[in-house]
Amino acid sequence: MLSTEILLKAYRQMMTAKAMAEIYDANRQICKYVHSTSRGHEAIQLATGFLLKPCDFVSPYYRDESMMLGMGYRPYELMLQLLAKGGDPFTGGRAYYNHPNIRRDGFPGIIHQSSATGMQVIPTTGVAQGIQYREIQKLSDYALPPVVICSLGDGSVTEGEVSEAFQFAALKRLPIIYLVQDNDWGISVSSDEARTMDAYEFAAGFKGIERVRVNGSDFVDSFNTMEYTIDWVREHRRPILVHAKVPLLGHHTSGVRKEWYRTPEDLAKHALDDPGPKLRKLLLKQKGIDEAMLDNIEEEQKVFAQSEFDEAVASPEPDPATVSDHVFVPTPVTAEKGDRSPAGREKVVMVDAALHAVEEILQDHPEALFYGQDVGKRLGGVFREAATLADKFGDNRVFNMAIQEAYIVGSTAGMNAVGLKPIVEVQFADYIYPGLNQLVTEISKSCYLSCGKFPVSMILRVPIGAYGGGGPYHSGSVESTLATIKGIKIAYPSNAADIKGLIKAAYYDGNPVVMLEHKGLYWSKVPGTEEAKTIEPDRDYILPFGKGAVVLEATQDAVDNGNSICIITYGMGVYWAKNAAKQYPGSVEIIDLRTIYPLDEELIYKTVKKHGKCIVLTEEQLRNSFCEALAGRIAQNCFKQLDAPVQTIGALDLPAVPMNMGLEAAMLPNADKVAVRIGELLNW
């Protein structure tokens, strides 16, 4: 039997949560930002919060305010986020109520939490993956083995990304608890409308995940079950799912009110399981506790919650000047350094330079690891871009993943939170789309919405581009899609030296980086791309992001005579431009962007103003592309110096790259097509 002290503590905090919900509802004009409360879920949440240790990690979902109270957070702190105040300790007024993230001594860690239903499950599983990795690699000697808890609603279990996380946790036997709070509602969708089974039944399909049911409205059952579960995972280091049945007593959110879609009968049924009266009834059986005492506690918590609310209301708003803070953490890589072309070395192909960069990182940094589809020991990547790495560093540091692009991308956030720096790979750019949800929802926003507490330092390698009949699902370009995502950096190197220097820079950058690597340049097998081979730089060579390169310079005579143009490009476009320029000796200057974001706009505008005529060249389809957006910025910033409209060259606006090589060639730019446009522009 639990002690009276614990029961009274739980009752007091249940009354706090109840008072908070009532205050929010009575002050709807003040509590104007959308929010949910924990009403009905208090017992399981408080039990969980009480039992967590500072070494643990937890991802509460948006209804878990009582879990936060149970961990020791003041209502005032939660209310600062409710009211989007500047003192909000989690997001500085940038995110919704009970979307916490925290690194605080004496408290469990909480990574960035988003509103996207179920999306926290992959990053949180990544935390457990990282803890296991640190244990296996002996990077940490935990006095108390950490446990990870991922909290979610039952409706979110139908998300495909939840299944990816369950599958990986079961496969790798990760120390994680999936706490599923089932209140039978997903906004207005009832459980019988949305699914054929509950989370407990669903988890039976994942061999290796243990399961337990609990009455989540009963504090004693909740405490005993969570205590057993947490202790079990601490000892056995395996995953378990806890299915907690709870009532929903509040609104879905303040903007979607319960009376709009729930019947009086349904509301009355849920009210029967209110955890507060249940616990009160139990307490009245304890020696020395009577109605007056419990009434007094309830009244005290009303007064306490109101005083916390009043203090939060009076606190200052965020300073608008801070709105752009924390998009990225400052990078230590600000200048090119190291030997780019050491004497006495042979030229190497791009794929080998990239391979060597990753190998050197793994040699120098035990916190680094590399995973993705087919990068493990048997194959070493479909382009041999990871060849021999698993042999050299072991299957725990370089390993294969299932076909789970979302997990590959999203897990990096959790890995990073425990001090690891993953390098991951999506096999082809065409298959990055399942990972975009995690890249957009979790990775890109983590630094900004955590006010810099949880930046995600990772490298996502993506083979990209068309050549030689790769067909519609192995030839696509995705840089425009990626360039619309704020909070990530994007590299697109065109030669061996650049790819090595940029991979090194990406590793030390501290922010999420997507490394686009053109398959046609990997081996310089495409005619006209021999110059993609370079002397391999030394291991200390680093090339900062946002620094383009002049790879071909026009003569001063051509510039003075108005007989010059510049081409702004990247990737394969560099070689189309170089080969086309041979027909116009001295008249063409070529800028290799090297990174899509950050972009070397200073070099671009300086070069365009120098020549007055400009082509922006891309392999992508043109309409609504990064290339067209860049052309528009050039026109705005260089209008007075332009002698002709900014020209754009790209692929035809087709849904995909066709398989037949003749059709592929008809779709894509090439040196001859670029040469024709150069001639037209020079004669403008």
XYZ file of N, CA and C in Angstrom, residues 328-337 354 357-358 361 365 367-369 412 416 420-424 443 455-462 487-493 497-517 539-546 594-595 597-598:
222
model
N 19.858 28.870 -35.636
C 21.002 27.957 -35.605
C 21.840 28.275 -34.365
N 22.622 27.302 -33.928
C 23.670 27.629 -32.970
C 24.863 28.147 -33.760
N 25.646 29.042 -33.176
C 26.806 29.575 -33.908
C 27.756 28.452 -34.299
N 28.219 28.490 -35.525
C 29.150 27.459 -35.979
C 30.582 27.889 -35.697
N 31.424 26.971 -35.255
C 32.839 27.302 -35.075
C 33.600 27.354 -36.393
N 32.973 26.885 -37.476
C 33.650 26.814 -38.773
C 33.336 28.086 -39.553
N 34.256 29.021 -39.542
C 34.022 30.312 -40.198
C 35.040 30.624 -41.286
N 36.098 29.836 -41.374
C 37.126 30.103 -42.382
C 37.670 28.789 -42.921
N 38.105 28.818 -44.177
C 38.747 27.656 -44.777
C 40.093 27.438 -44.104
N 40.371 26.203 -43.772
C 41.666 25.916 -43.159
C 42.123 24.519 -43.548
N 34.672 11.551 -49.998
C 33.605 11.547 -48.997
C 33.791 10.398 -48.013
N 36.522 11.217 -45.636
C 36.101 12.231 -44.661
C 35.345 11.586 -43.514
N 34.413 10.699 -43.844
C 33.639 10.021 -42.798
C 34.544 9.118 -41.967
N 36.484 11.182 -39.508
C 35.609 11.637 -38.427
C 35.392 10.513 -37.415
N 36.496 10.831 -33.498
C 35.389 11.188 -32.616
C 34.571 9.945 -32.249
N 32.059 9.719 -30.475
C 30.630 10.016 -30.427
C 29.980 9.976 -31.809
N 30.778 9.822 -32.863
C 30.247 9.774 -34.226
C 29.870 8.347 -34.597
N 28.803 8.217 -35.380
C 28.389 6.925 -35.913
C 27.680 7.162 -37.249
N 17.985 11.076 -35.270
C 19.187 11.872 -35.029
C 18.954 12.923 -33.950
N 21.375 12.994 -30.767
C 22.121 14.219 -30.491
C 21.898 14.709 -29.067
N 25.603 12.369 -28.947
C 26.116 11.649 -30.116
C 25.939 12.501 -31.361
N 26.754 12.214 -32.389
C 26.703 13.011 -33.618
C 26.564 12.066 -34.805
N 25.322 11.771 -35.188
C 25.096 10.792 -36.239
C 25.323 11.357 -37.640
N 25.867 10.500 -38.467
C 25.899 10.707 -39.920
C 24.975 9.643 -40.484
N 23.954 10.056 -41.209
C 22.966 9.101 -41.707
C 22.785 9.291 -43.205
N 13.404 18.137 -36.671
C 14.819 18.506 -36.777
C 15.001 20.007 -36.987
N 19.814 21.987 -30.224
C 20.150 21.964 -31.649
C 20.432 20.519 -32.066
N 20.247 20.214 -33.318
C 20.481 18.851 -33.801
C 21.695 18.872 -34.710
N 22.798 18.362 -34.204
C 24.029 18.285 -34.986
C 24.058 16.941 -35.690
N 23.779 16.960 -36.967
C 23.722 15.718 -37.742
C 24.074 16.019 -39.191
N 24.459 14.969 -39.910
C 24.674 15.055 -41.351
C 23.766 14.032 -42.007
N 22.960 14.485 -42.951
C 22.112 13.597 -43.754
C 22.665 13.566 -45.164
N 23.268 12.448 -45.531
C 23.839 12.291 -46.875
C 22.757 11.804 -47.830
N 22.688 12.454 -48.999
C 21.628 12.147 -49.962
C 22.214 12.089 -51.374
N 15.902 26.345 -40.974
C 16.511 25.688 -39.820
C 17.416 24.528 -40.173
N 17.664 24.312 -41.462
C 18.647 23.314 -41.889
C 19.636 23.980 -42.836
N 20.800 23.365 -42.981
C 21.801 23.821 -43.942
C 21.926 22.774 -45.048
N 22.257 23.243 -46.248
C 22.259 22.355 -47.415
C 23.539 22.574 -48.204
N 24.290 21.511 -48.420
C 25.495 21.557 -49.240
C 25.266 20.787 -50.530
N 25.945 21.239 -51.601
C 25.858 20.530 -52.888
C 27.217 20.645 -53.580
N 28.198 19.866 -53.128
C 29.553 19.973 -53.678
C 29.651 19.411 -55.101
N 37.538 17.655 -53.477
C 38.056 18.486 -52.389
C 36.919 19.155 -51.631
N 35.933 19.656 -52.359
C 34.814 20.334 -51.710
C 33.997 19.376 -50.858
N 33.761 18.166 -51.362
C 32.918 17.258 -50.588
C 33.604 16.865 -49.286
N 34.917 16.694 -49.336
C 35.612 16.345 -48.090
C 35.594 17.516 -47.117
N 35.884 18.708 -47.603
C 35.902 19.873 -46.732
C 34.548 20.218 -46.169
N 33.497 20.015 -46.953
C 32.148 20.335 -46.488
C 31.622 19.293 -45.508
N 31.947 18.029 -45.705
C 31.548 17.004 -44.738
C 32.195 17.281 -43.386
N 33.470 17.645 -43.403
C 34.141 17.984 -42.149
C 33.484 19.205 -41.499
N 33.202 20.224 -42.286
C 32.547 21.418 -41.750
C 31.174 21.079 -41.179
N 30.439 20.220 -41.886
C 29.107 19.832 -41.431
C 29.174 19.128 -40.088
N 30.180 18.302 -39.901
C 30.286 17.574 -38.636
C 30.510 18.520 -37.464
N 31.332 19.531 -37.676
C 31.660 20.453 -36.584
C 30.670 21.610 -36.466
N 29.725 21.687 -37.370
C 28.859 22.857 -37.454
C 27.936 23.019 -36.252
N 27.389 21.901 -35.745
C 26.467 21.978 -34.617
C 25.007 22.081 -35.003
N 24.724 22.068 -36.305
C 23.362 22.211 -36.810
C 23.059 21.092 -37.805
N 21.781 20.900 -38.159
C 21.448 19.853 -39.136
C 21.882 20.240 -40.542
N 22.551 19.320 -41.202
C 23.076 19.558 -42.547
C 22.630 18.437 -43.476
N 22.104 18.817 -44.626
C 21.815 17.857 -45.690
C 22.914 17.991 -46.736
N 23.587 16.893 -47.002
C 24.693 16.863 -47.957
C 24.211 16.191 -49.239
N 23.960 16.997 -50.274
C 23.504 16.479 -51.562
C 24.726 16.104 -52.400
N 24.788 14.838 -52.814
C 25.974 14.307 -53.479
C 25.562 13.718 -54.829
N 43.504 15.675 -43.761
C 42.405 15.371 -42.853
C 41.958 16.598 -42.064
N 42.789 17.630 -41.977
C 42.387 18.819 -41.234
C 41.761 19.885 -42.130
N 41.510 19.547 -43.408
C 40.925 20.536 -44.314
C 39.434 20.704 -44.022
N 39.022 21.946 -43.865
C 37.615 22.263 -43.607
C 37.214 23.426 -44.499
N 36.072 23.290 -45.146
C 35.548 24.321 -46.044
C 34.247 24.851 -45.458
N 34.199 26.109 -45.054
C 32.986 26.630 -44.403
C 31.810 26.732 -45.354
N 30.631 26.643 -44.799
C 29.408 26.817 -45.569
C 29.237 28.293 -45.940
N 28.539 28.523 -47.057
C 28.239 29.886 -47.467
C 29.365 30.575 -48.204
N 28.414 25.781 -54.154
C 28.898 24.803 -53.167
C 27.910 24.543 -52.032
N 27.229 25.565 -51.549
C 26.162 25.354 -50.557
C 24.916 26.125 -50.983
N 22.292 26.534 -48.806
C 22.046 27.380 -47.642
C 23.048 27.032 -46.557
N 23.784 28.016 -46.034
C 23.730 29.424 -46.421
C 24.305 29.654 -47.821
